[in-house]
PDB file of C-alpha atoms in Angstrom:
ATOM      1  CA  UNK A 267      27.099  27.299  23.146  1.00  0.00           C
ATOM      2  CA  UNK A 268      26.481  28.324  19.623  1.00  0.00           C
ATOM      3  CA  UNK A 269      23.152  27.072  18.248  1.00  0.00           C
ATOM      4  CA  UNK A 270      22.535  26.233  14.841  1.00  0.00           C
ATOM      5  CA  UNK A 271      21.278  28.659  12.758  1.00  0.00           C
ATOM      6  CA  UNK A 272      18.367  27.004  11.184  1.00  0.00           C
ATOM      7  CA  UNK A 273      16.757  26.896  14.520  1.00  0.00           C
ATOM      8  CA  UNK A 274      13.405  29.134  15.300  1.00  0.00           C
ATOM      9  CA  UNK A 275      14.190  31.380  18.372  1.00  0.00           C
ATOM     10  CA  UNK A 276      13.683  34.971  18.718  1.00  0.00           C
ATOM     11  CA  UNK A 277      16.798  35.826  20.349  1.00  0.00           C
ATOM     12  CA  UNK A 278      20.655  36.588  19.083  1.00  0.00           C
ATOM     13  CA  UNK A 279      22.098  35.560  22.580  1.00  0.00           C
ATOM     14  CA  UNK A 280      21.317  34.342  25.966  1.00  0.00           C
ATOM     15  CA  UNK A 281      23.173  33.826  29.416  1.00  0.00           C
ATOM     16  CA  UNK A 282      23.098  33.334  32.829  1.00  0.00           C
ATOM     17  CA  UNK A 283      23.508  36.302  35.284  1.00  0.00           C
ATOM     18  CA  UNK A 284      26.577  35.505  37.271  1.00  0.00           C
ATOM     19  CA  UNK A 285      26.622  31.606  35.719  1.00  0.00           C
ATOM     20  CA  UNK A 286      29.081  30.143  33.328  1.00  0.00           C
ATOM     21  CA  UNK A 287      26.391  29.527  30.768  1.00  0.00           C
ATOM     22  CA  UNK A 288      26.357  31.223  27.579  1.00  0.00           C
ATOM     23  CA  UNK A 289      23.973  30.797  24.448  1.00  0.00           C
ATOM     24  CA  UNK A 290      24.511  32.101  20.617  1.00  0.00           C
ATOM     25  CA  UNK A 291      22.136  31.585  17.924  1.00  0.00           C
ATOM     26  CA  UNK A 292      24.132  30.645  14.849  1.00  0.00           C
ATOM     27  CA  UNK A 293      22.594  33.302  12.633  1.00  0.00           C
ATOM     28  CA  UNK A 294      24.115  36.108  14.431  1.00  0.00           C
ATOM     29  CA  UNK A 295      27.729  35.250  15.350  1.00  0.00           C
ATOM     30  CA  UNK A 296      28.944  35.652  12.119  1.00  0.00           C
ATOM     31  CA  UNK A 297      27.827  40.060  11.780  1.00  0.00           C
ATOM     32  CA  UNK A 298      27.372  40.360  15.723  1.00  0.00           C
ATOM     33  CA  UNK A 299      30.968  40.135  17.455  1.00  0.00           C
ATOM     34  CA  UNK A 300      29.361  42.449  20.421  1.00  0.00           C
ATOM     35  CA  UNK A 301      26.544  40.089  20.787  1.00  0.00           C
ATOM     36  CA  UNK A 302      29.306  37.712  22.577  1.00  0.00           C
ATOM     37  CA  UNK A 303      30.789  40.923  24.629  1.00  0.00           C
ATOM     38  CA  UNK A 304      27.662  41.351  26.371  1.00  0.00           C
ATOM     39  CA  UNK A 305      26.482  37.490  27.081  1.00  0.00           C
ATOM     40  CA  UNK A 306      29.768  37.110  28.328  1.00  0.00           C
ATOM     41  CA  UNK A 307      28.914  40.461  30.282  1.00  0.00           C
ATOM     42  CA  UNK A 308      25.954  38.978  32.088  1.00  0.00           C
ATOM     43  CA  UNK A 309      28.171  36.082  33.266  1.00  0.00           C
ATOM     44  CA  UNK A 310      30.216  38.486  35.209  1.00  0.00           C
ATOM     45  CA  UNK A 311      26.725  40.313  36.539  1.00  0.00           C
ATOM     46  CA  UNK A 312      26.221  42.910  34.378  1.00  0.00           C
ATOM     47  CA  UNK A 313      23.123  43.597  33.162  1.00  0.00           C
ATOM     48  CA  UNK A 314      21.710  45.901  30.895  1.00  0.00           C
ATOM     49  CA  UNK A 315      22.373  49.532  29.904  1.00  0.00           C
ATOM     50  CA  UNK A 316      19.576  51.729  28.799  1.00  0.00           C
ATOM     51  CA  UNK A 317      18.451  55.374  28.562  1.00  0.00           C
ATOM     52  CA  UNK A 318      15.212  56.600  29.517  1.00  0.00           C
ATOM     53  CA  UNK A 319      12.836  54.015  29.690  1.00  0.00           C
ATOM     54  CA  UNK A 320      13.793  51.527  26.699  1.00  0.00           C
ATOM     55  CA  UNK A 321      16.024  48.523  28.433  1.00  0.00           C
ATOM     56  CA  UNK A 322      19.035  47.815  25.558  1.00  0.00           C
ATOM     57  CA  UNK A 323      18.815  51.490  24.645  1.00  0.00           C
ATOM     58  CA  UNK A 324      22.267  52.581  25.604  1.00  0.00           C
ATOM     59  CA  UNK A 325      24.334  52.694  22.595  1.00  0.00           C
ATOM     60  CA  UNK A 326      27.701  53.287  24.212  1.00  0.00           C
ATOM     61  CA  UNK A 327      27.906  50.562  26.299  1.00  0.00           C
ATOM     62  CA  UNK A 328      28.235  46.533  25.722  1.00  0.00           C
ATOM     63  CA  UNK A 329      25.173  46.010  27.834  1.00  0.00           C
ATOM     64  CA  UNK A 330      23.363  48.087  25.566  1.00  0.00           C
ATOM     65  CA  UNK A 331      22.730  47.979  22.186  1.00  0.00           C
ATOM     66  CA  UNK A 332      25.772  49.481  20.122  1.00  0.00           C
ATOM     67  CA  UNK A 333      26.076  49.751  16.719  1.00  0.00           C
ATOM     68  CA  UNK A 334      29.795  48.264  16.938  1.00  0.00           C
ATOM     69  CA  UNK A 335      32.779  47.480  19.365  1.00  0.00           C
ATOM     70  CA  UNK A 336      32.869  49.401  22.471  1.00  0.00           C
ATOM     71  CA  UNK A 337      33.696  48.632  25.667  1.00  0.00           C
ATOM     72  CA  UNK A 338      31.434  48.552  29.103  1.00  0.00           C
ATOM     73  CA  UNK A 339      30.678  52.104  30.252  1.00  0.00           C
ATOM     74  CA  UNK A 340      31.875  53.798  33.374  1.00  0.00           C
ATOM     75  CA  UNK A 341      29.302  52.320  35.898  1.00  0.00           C
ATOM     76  CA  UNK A 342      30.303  48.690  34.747  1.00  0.00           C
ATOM     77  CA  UNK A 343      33.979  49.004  34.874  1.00  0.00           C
ATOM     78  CA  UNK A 344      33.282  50.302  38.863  1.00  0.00           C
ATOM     79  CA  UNK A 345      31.480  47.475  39.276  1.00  0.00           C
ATOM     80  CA  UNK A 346      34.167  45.164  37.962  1.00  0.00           C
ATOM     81  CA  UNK A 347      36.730  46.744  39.967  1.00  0.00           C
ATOM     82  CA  UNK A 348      38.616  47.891  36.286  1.00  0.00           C
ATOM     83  CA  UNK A 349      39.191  51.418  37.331  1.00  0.00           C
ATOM     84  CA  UNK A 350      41.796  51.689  40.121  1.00  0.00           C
ATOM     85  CA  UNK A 351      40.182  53.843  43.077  1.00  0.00           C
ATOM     86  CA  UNK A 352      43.180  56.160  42.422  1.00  0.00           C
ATOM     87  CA  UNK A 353      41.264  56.890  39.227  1.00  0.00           C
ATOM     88  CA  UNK A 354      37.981  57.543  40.567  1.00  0.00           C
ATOM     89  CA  UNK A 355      36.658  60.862  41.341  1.00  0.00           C
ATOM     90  CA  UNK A 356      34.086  60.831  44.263  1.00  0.00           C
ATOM     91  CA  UNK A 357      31.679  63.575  44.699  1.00  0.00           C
ATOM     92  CA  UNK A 358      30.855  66.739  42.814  1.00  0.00           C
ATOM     93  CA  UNK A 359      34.493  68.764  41.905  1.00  0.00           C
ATOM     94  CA  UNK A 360      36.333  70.083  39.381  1.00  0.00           C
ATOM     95  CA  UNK A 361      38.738  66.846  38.120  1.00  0.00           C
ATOM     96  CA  UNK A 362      40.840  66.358  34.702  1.00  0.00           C
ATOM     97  CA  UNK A 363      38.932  63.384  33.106  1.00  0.00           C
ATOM     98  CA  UNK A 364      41.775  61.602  31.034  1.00  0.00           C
ATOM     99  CA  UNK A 365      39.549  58.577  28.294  1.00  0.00           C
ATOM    100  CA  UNK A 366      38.255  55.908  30.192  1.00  0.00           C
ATOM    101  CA  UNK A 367      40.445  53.539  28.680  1.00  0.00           C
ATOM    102  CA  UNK A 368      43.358  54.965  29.069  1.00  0.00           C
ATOM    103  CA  UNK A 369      45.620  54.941  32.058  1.00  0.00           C
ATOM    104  CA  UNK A 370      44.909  58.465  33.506  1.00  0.00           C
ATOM    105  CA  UNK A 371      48.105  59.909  35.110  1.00  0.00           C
ATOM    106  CA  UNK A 372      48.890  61.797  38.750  1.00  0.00           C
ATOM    107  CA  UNK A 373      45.890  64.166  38.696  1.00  0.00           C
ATOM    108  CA  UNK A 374      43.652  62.857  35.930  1.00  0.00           C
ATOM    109  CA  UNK A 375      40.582  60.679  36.553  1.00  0.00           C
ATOM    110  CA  UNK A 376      38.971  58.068  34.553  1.00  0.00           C
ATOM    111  CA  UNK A 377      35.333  58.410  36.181  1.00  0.00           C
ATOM    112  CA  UNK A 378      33.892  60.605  38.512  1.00  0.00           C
ATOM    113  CA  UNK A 379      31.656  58.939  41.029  1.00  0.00           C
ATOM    114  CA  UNK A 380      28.654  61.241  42.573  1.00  0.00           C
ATOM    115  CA  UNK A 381      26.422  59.328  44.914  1.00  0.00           C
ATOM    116  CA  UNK A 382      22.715  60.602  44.130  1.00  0.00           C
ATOM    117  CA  UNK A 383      21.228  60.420  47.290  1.00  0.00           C
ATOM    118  CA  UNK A 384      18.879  57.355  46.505  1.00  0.00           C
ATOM    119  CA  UNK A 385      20.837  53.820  48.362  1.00  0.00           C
ATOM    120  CA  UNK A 386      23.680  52.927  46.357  1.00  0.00           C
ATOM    121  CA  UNK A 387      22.936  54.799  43.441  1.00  0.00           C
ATOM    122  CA  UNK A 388      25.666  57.244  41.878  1.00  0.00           C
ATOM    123  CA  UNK A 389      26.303  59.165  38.545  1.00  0.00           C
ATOM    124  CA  UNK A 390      29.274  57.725  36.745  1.00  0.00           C
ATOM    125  CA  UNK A 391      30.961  60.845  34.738  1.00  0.00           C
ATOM    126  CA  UNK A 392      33.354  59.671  32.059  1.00  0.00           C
ATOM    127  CA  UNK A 393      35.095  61.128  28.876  1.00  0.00           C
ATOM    128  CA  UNK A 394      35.109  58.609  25.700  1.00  0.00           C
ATOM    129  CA  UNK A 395      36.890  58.807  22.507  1.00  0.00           C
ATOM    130  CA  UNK A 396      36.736  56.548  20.149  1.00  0.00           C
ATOM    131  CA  UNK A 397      40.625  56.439  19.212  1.00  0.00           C
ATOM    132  CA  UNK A 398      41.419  52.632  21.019  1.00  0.00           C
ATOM    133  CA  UNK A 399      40.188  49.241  18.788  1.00  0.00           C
ATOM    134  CA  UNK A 400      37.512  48.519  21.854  1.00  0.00           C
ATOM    135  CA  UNK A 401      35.861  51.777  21.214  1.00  0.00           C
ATOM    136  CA  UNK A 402      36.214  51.570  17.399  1.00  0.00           C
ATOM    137  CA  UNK A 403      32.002  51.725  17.321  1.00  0.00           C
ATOM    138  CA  UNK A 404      31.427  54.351  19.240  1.00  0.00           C
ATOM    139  CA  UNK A 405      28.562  56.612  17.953  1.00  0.00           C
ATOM    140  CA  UNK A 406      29.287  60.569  17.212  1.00  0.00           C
ATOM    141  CA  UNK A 407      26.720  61.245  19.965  1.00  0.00           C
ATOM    142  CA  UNK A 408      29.056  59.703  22.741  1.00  0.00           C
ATOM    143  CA  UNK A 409      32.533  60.505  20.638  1.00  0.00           C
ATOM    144  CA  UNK A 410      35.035  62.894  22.423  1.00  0.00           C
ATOM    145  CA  UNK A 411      32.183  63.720  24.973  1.00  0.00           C
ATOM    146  CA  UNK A 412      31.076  63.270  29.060  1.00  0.00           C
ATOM    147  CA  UNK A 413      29.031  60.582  29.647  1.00  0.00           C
ATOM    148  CA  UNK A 414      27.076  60.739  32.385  1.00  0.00           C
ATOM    149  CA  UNK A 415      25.521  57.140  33.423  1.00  0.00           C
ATOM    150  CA  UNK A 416      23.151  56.261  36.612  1.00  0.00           C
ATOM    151  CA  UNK A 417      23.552  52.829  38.608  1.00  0.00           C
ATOM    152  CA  UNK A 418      23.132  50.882  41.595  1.00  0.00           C
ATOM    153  CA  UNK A 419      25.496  48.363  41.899  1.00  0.00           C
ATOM    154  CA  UNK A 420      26.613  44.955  41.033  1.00  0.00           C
ATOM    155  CA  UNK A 421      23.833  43.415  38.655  1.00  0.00           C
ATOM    156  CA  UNK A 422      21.712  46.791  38.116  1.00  0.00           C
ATOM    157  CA  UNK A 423      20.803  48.144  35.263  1.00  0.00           C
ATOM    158  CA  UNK A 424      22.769  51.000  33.889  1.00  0.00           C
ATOM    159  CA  UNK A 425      20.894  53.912  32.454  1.00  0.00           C
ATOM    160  CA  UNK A 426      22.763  56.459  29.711  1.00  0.00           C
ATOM    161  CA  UNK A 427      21.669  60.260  31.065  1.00  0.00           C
ATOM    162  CA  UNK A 428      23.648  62.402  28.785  1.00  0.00           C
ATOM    163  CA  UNK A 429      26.164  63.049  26.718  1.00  0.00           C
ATOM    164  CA  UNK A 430      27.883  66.492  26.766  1.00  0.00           C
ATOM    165  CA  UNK A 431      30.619  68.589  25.032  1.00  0.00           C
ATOM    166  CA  UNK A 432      34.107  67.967  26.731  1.00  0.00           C
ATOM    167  CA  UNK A 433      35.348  71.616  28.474  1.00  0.00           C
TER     168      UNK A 433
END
């Protein structure tokens, strides 16, 4: 539902984890297309992608806060089943990451999944590059670089632990 935008709410966008339900307040739609991206991402479970303590902190990821279109990080695609298991790593090793968007070929990985020990919590490694339209916001800080993102599941939070040189 988009509200209208005279109305007095402190919020851009709302939605139900898992529902069907989405809210928009009016005044954002029109300068926010992400803001839609990640309501629509809570209706398929996601929730939020941070880094360090700060909740929406997480700039490379639609469950964060980005400063323009990207897509859902590493950890969210798994969750969504997006990334073929062909295409996922598992466990520390030397692998060819090929852009997370991008179809990887015979020997190339999209993610590399490394369990951490703690129940059902992994590190999500990942390469991004902002050369598709989805990743077309990207900040310099996560272009042509490993992302390395911590999760638990279906319906955890996402936190952003670094961002590295490729090589």
């Amino acid at each position: 539902y988009i509200l209208p935008s005279n109305l007095n709410c402190t919020w851009a966008g709302r939605a139900t984890l898992g529902g069907f339900t989405s809210w928009y307040h009016g005044a954002h739609c029109t300068w926010q297309p992400v803001l839609y991206q990640h309501e629509l991402g809570h209706n398929l479970l996601m929730h939020h992608s941070g880094a360090g303590t700060a909740e929406y902190a997480d700039h490379s990821c639609g469950m964060g806060n980005p400063f323009g279109p990207v897509t859902f990080d590493a950890a969210k695609r798994h969750e969504q089943n997006w990334i073929p298991s062909s295409a996922i790593g598992n466990g520390v090793g030397s692998y060819r990451l090929k852009n997370l968007l991008l179809n990887p070929a015979r020997g190339e990985f999209s993610t590399v999944r490394i369990p951490t020990g703690t129940l059902g919590e992994a590190l999500y490694v990942a390469y991004r590059q902002r050369d598709t339209a989805e990743e077309s916001g990207l900040g310099t800080a996560y272009n042509q670089r490993v992302t390395i993102t911590r999760a638990s599941g279906l319906g955890s939070f996402s936190f952003h632990e670094a961002s590295l040189s490729a090589g």
